[in-house]
PDB file of C-alpha atoms in Angstrom:
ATOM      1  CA  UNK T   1      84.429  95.744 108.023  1.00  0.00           C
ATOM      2  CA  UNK T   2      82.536  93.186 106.145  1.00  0.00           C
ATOM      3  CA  UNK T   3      83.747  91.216 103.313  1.00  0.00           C
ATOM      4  CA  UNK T   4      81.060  93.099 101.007  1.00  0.00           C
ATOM      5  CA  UNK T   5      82.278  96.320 102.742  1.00  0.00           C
ATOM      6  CA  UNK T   6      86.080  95.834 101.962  1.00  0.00           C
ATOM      7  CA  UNK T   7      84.924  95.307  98.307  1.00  0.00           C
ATOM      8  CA  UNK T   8      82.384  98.417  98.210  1.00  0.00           C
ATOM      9  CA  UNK T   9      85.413 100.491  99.362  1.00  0.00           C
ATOM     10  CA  UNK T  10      87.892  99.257  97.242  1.00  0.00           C
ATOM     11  CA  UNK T  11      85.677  99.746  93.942  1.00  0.00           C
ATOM     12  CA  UNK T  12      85.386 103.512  95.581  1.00  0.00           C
ATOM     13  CA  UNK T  13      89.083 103.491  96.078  1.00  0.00           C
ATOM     14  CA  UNK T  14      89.773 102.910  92.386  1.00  0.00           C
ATOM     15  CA  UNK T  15      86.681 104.355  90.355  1.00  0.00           C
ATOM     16  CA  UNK T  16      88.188 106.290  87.332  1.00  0.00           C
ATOM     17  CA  UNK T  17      86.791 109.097  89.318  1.00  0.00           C
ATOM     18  CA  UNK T  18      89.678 108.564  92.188  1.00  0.00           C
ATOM     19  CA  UNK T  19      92.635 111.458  91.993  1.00  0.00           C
ATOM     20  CA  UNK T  20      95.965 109.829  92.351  1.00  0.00           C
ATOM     21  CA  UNK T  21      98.938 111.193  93.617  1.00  0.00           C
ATOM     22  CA  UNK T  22     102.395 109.032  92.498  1.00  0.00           C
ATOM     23  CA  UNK T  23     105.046 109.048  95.481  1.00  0.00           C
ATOM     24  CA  UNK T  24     108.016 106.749  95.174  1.00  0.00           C
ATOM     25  CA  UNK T  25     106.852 104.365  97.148  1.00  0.00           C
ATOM     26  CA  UNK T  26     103.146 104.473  96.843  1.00  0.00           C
ATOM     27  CA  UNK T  27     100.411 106.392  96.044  1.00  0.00           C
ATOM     28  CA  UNK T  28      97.645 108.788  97.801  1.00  0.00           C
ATOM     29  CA  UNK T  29      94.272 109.914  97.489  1.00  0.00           C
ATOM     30  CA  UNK T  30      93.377 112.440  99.718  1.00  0.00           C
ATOM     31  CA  UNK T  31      90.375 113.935 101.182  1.00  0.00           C
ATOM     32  CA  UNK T  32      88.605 116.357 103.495  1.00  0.00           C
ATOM     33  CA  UNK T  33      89.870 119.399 105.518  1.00  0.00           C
ATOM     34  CA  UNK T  34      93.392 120.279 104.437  1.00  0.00           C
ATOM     35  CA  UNK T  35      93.384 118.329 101.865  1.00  0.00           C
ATOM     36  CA  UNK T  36      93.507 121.279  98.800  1.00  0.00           C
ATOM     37  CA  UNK T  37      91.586 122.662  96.101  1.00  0.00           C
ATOM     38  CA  UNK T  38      88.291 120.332  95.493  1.00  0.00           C
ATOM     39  CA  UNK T  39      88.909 117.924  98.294  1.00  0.00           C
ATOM     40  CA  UNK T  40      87.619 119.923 100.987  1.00  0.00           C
ATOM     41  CA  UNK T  41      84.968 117.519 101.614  1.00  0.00           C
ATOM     42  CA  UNK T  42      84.833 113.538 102.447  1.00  0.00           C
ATOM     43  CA  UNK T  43      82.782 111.869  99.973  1.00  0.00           C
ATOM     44  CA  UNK T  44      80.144 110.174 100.819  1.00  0.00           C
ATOM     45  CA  UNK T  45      81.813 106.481 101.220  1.00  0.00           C
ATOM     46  CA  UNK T  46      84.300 107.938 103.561  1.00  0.00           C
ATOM     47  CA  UNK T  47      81.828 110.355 105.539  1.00  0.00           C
ATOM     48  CA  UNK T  48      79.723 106.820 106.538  1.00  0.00           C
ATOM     49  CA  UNK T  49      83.045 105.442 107.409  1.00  0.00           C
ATOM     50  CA  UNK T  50      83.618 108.536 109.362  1.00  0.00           C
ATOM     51  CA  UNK T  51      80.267 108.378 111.346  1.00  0.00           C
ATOM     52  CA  UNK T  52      81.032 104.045 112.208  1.00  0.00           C
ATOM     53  CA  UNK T  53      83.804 105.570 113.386  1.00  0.00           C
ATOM     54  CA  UNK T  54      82.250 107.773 115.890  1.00  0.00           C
ATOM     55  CA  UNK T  55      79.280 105.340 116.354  1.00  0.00           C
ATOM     56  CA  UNK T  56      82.115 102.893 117.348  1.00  0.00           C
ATOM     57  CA  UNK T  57      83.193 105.376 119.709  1.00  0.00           C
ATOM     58  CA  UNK T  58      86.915 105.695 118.070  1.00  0.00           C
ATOM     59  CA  UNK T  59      86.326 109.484 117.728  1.00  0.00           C
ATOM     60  CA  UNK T  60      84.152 111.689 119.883  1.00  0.00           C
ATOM     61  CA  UNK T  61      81.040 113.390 118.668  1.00  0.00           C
ATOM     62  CA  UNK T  62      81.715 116.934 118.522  1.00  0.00           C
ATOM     63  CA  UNK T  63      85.517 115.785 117.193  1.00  0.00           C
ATOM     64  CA  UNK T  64      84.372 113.356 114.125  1.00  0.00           C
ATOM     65  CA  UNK T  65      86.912 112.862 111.646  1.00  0.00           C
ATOM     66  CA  UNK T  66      87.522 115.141 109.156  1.00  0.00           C
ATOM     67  CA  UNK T  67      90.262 114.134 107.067  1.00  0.00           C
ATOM     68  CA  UNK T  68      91.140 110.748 105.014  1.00  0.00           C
ATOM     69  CA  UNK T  69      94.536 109.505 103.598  1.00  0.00           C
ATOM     70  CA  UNK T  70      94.495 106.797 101.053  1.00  0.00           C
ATOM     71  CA  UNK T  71      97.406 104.462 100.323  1.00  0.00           C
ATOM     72  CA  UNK T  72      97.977 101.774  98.125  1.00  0.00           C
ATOM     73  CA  UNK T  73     100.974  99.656  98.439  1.00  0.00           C
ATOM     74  CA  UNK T  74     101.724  97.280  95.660  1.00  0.00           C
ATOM     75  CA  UNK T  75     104.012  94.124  96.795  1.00  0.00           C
ATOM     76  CA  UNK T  76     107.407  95.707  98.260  1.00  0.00           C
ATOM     77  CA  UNK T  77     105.940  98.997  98.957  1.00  0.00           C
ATOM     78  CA  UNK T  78     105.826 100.750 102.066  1.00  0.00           C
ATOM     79  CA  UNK T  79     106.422 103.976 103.976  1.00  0.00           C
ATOM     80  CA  UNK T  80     109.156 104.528 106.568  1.00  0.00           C
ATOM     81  CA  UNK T  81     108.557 105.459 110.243  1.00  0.00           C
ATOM     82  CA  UNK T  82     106.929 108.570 110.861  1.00  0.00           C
ATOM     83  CA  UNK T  83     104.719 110.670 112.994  1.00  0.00           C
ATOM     84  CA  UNK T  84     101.899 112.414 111.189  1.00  0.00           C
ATOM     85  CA  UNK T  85     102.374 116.013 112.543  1.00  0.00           C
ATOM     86  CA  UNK T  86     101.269 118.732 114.634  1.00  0.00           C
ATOM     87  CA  UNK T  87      98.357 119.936 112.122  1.00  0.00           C
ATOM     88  CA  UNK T  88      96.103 116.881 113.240  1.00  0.00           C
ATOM     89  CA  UNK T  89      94.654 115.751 116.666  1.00  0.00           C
ATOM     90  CA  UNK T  90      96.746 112.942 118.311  1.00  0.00           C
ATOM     91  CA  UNK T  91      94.174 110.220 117.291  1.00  0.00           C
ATOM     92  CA  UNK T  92      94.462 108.191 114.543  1.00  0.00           C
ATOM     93  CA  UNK T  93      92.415 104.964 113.200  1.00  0.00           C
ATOM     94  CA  UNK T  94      93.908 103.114 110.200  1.00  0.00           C
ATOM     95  CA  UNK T  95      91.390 100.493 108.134  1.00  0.00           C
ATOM     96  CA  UNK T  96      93.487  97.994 106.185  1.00  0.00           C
ATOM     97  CA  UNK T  97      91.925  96.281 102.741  1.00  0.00           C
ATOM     98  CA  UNK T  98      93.043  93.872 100.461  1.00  0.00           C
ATOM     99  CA  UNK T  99      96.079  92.210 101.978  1.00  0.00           C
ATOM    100  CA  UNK T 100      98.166  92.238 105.402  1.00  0.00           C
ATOM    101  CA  UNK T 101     101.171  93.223 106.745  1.00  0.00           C
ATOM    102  CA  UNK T 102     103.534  93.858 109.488  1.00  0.00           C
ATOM    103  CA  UNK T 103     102.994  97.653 111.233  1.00  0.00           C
ATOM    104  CA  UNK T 104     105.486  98.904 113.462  1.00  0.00           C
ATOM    105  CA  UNK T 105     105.975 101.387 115.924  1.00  0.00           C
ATOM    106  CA  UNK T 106     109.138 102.410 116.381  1.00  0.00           C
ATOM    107  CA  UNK T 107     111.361 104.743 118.835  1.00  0.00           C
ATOM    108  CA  UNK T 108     111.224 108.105 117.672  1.00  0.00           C
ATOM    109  CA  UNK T 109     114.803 109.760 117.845  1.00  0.00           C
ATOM    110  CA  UNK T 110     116.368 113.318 118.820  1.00  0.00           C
ATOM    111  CA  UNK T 111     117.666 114.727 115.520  1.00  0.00           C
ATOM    112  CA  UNK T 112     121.053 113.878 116.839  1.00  0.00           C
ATOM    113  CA  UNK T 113     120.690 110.836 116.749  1.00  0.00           C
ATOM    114  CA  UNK T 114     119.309 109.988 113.103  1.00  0.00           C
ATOM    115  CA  UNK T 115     121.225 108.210 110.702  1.00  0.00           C
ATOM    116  CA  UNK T 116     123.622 107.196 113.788  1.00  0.00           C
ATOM    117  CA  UNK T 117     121.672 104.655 115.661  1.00  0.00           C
ATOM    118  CA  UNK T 118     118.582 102.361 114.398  1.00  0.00           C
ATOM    119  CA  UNK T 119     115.466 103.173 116.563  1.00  0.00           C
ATOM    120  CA  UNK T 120     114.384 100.578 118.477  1.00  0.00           C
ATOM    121  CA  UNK T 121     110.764  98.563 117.751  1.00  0.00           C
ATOM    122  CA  UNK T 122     108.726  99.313 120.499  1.00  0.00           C
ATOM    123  CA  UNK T 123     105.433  97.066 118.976  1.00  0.00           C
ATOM    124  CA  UNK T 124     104.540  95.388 115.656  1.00  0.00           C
ATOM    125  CA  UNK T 125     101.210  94.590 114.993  1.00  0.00           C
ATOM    126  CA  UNK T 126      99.746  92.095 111.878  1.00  0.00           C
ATOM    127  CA  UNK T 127      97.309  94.803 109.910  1.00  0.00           C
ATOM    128  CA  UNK T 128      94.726  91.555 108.612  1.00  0.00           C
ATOM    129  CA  UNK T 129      92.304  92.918 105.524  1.00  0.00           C
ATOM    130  CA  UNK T 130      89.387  94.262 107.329  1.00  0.00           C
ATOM    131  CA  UNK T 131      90.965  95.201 110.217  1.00  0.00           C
ATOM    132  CA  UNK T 132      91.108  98.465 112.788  1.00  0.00           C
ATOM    133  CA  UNK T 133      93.742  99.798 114.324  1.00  0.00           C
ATOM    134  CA  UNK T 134      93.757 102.887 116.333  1.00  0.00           C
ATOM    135  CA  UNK T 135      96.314 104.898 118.362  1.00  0.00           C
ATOM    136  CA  UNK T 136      96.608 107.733 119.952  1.00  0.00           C
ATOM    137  CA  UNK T 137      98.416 109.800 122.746  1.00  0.00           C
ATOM    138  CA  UNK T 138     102.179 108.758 123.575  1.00  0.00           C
ATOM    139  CA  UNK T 139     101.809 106.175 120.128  1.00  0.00           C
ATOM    140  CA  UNK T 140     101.386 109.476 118.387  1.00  0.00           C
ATOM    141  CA  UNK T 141     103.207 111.970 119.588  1.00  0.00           C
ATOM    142  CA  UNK T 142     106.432 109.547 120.996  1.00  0.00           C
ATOM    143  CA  UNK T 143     106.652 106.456 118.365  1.00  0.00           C
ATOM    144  CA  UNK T 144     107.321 106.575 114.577  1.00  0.00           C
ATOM    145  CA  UNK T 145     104.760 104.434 112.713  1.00  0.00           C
ATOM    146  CA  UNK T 146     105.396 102.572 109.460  1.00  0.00           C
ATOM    147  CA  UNK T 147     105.122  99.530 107.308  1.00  0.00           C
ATOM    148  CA  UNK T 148     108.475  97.939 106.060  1.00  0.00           C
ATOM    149  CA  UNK T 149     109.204  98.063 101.954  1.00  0.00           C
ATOM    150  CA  UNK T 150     108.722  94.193 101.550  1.00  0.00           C
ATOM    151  CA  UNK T 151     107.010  91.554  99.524  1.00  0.00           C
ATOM    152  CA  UNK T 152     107.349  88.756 102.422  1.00  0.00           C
ATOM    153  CA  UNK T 153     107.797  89.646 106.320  1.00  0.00           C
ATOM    154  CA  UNK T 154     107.578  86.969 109.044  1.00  0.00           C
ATOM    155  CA  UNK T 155     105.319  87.570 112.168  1.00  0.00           C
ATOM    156  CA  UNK T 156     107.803  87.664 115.134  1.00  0.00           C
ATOM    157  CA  UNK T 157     106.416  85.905 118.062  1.00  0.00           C
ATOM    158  CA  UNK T 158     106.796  89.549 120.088  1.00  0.00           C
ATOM    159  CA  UNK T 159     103.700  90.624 117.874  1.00  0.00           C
ATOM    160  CA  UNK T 160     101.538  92.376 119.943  1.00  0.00           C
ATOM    161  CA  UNK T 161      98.219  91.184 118.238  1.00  0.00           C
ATOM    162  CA  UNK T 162      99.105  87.839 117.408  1.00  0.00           C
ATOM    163  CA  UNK T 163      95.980  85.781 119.014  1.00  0.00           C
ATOM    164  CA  UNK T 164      93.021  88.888 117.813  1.00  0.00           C
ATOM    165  CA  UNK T 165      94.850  88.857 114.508  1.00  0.00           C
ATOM    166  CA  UNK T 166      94.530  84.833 114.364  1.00  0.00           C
ATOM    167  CA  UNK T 167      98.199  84.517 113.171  1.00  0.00           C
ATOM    168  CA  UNK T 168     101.149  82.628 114.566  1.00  0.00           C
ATOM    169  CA  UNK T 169     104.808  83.160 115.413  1.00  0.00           C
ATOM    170  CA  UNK T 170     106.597  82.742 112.017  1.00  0.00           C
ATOM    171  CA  UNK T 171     103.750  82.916 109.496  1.00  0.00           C
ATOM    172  CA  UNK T 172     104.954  84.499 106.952  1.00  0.00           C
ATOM    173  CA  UNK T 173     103.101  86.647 105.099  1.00  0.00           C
ATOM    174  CA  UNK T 174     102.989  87.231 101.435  1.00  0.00           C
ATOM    175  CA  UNK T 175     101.962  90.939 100.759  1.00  0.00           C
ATOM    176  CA  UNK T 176      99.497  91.580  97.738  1.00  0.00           C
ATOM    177  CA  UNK T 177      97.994  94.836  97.042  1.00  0.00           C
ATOM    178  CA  UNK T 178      97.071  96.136 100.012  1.00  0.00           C
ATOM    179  CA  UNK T 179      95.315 100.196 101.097  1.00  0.00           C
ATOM    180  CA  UNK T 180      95.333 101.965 103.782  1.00  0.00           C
ATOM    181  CA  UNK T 181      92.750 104.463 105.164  1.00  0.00           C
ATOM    182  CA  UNK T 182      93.764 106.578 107.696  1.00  0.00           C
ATOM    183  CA  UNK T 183      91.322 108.530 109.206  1.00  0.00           C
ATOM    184  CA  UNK T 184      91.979 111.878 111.256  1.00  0.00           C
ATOM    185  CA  UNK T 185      91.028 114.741 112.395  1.00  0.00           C
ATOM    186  CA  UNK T 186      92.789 117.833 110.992  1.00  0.00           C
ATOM    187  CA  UNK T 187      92.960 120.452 113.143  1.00  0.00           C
ATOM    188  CA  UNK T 188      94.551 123.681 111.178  1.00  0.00           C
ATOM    189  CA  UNK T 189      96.852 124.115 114.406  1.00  0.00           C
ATOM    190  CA  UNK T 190     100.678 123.344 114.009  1.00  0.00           C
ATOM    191  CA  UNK T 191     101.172 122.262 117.705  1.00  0.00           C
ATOM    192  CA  UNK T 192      97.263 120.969 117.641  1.00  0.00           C
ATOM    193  CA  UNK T 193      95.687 120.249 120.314  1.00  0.00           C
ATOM    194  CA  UNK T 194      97.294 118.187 122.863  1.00  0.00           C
TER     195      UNK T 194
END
């Protein structure tokens, strides 16, 4: 994503056209299938991102992506570990705009075992403006995925992307406003496919 892309999107992301949802710790536009009354389809800004995406070879083309989750996370915002659920094919591709952070994959625990033990980080990655990241597979259906509630985090030297992210063991990073556009397919399924 190009400069002038990130900018393009991010007027798209909040034209006075733009449905918001207000969570606690964020908020959410969302489009496409399964997405509810008059957002059954991507518009068009998201349907070109939708075909890079399958240009790129992220998605396959008879599986494109269908669905598209906006965040925005002001300074200190962010959303715990989770998975994103059986309704959607295990293949996910996040673009970040606007500012980085730290995104972490995390141990997903038996119900048992919540609120007793802290799962354990399995990878963090630094999310730069303009960047991809994709997952799929065991990273979907085995790891919670979040991005810590914080206005400053400090890249670990463990980071799994330091050198293709150009940052360096204990930058720290100030967090601005920063979105999130996770693209997926949604499949209908609970239990999807697999």
């Amino acid at each position: 994503v190009t400069a002038a892309e990130e900018a393009a999107m991010l007027d798209q992301v909040r034209s006075p056209a733009a449905s918001w949802t207000q969570l606690r710790s964020r908020r959410l536009q969302c489009y496409g299938s399964g997405a509810g009354a008059g957002h059954g389809e991507l518009p068009p800004w998201l349907a070109r991102l939708a075909e890079a995406l399958v240009q790129a070879g992220v998605f396959p083309p008879d599986a494109p992506p269908n669905h598209a989750l906006l965040n925005e996370y002001q300074p200190g915002e962010g959303i715990l570990g989770h998975t994103d659920g059986p309704c959607y094919e295990p293949l996910v591709a996040c673009v970040s705009l606007g500012s980085s952070a730290l995104f972490t994959f995390r141990q997903r625990l038996r119900s048992d075992e919540i609120g007793a033990e802290e799962p354990r980080v399995l990878e963090q990655l630094v999310l730069r403006p303009r960047s991809l990241v994709v997952f799929s597979h065991d990273a979907y259906h085995s790891a919670l995925h979040g991005v810590a509630p914080s206005a400053r985090e400090r890249v670990e030297p463990t980071v799994a992307n330091l050198a293709a992210a150009a940052a360096s063991p204990n930058e720290v990073i100030e967090r601005g406003v920063r979105v999130s556009i996770t693209m997926r397919r949604w499949s209908g399924q609970p239990g999807g496919p697999g």
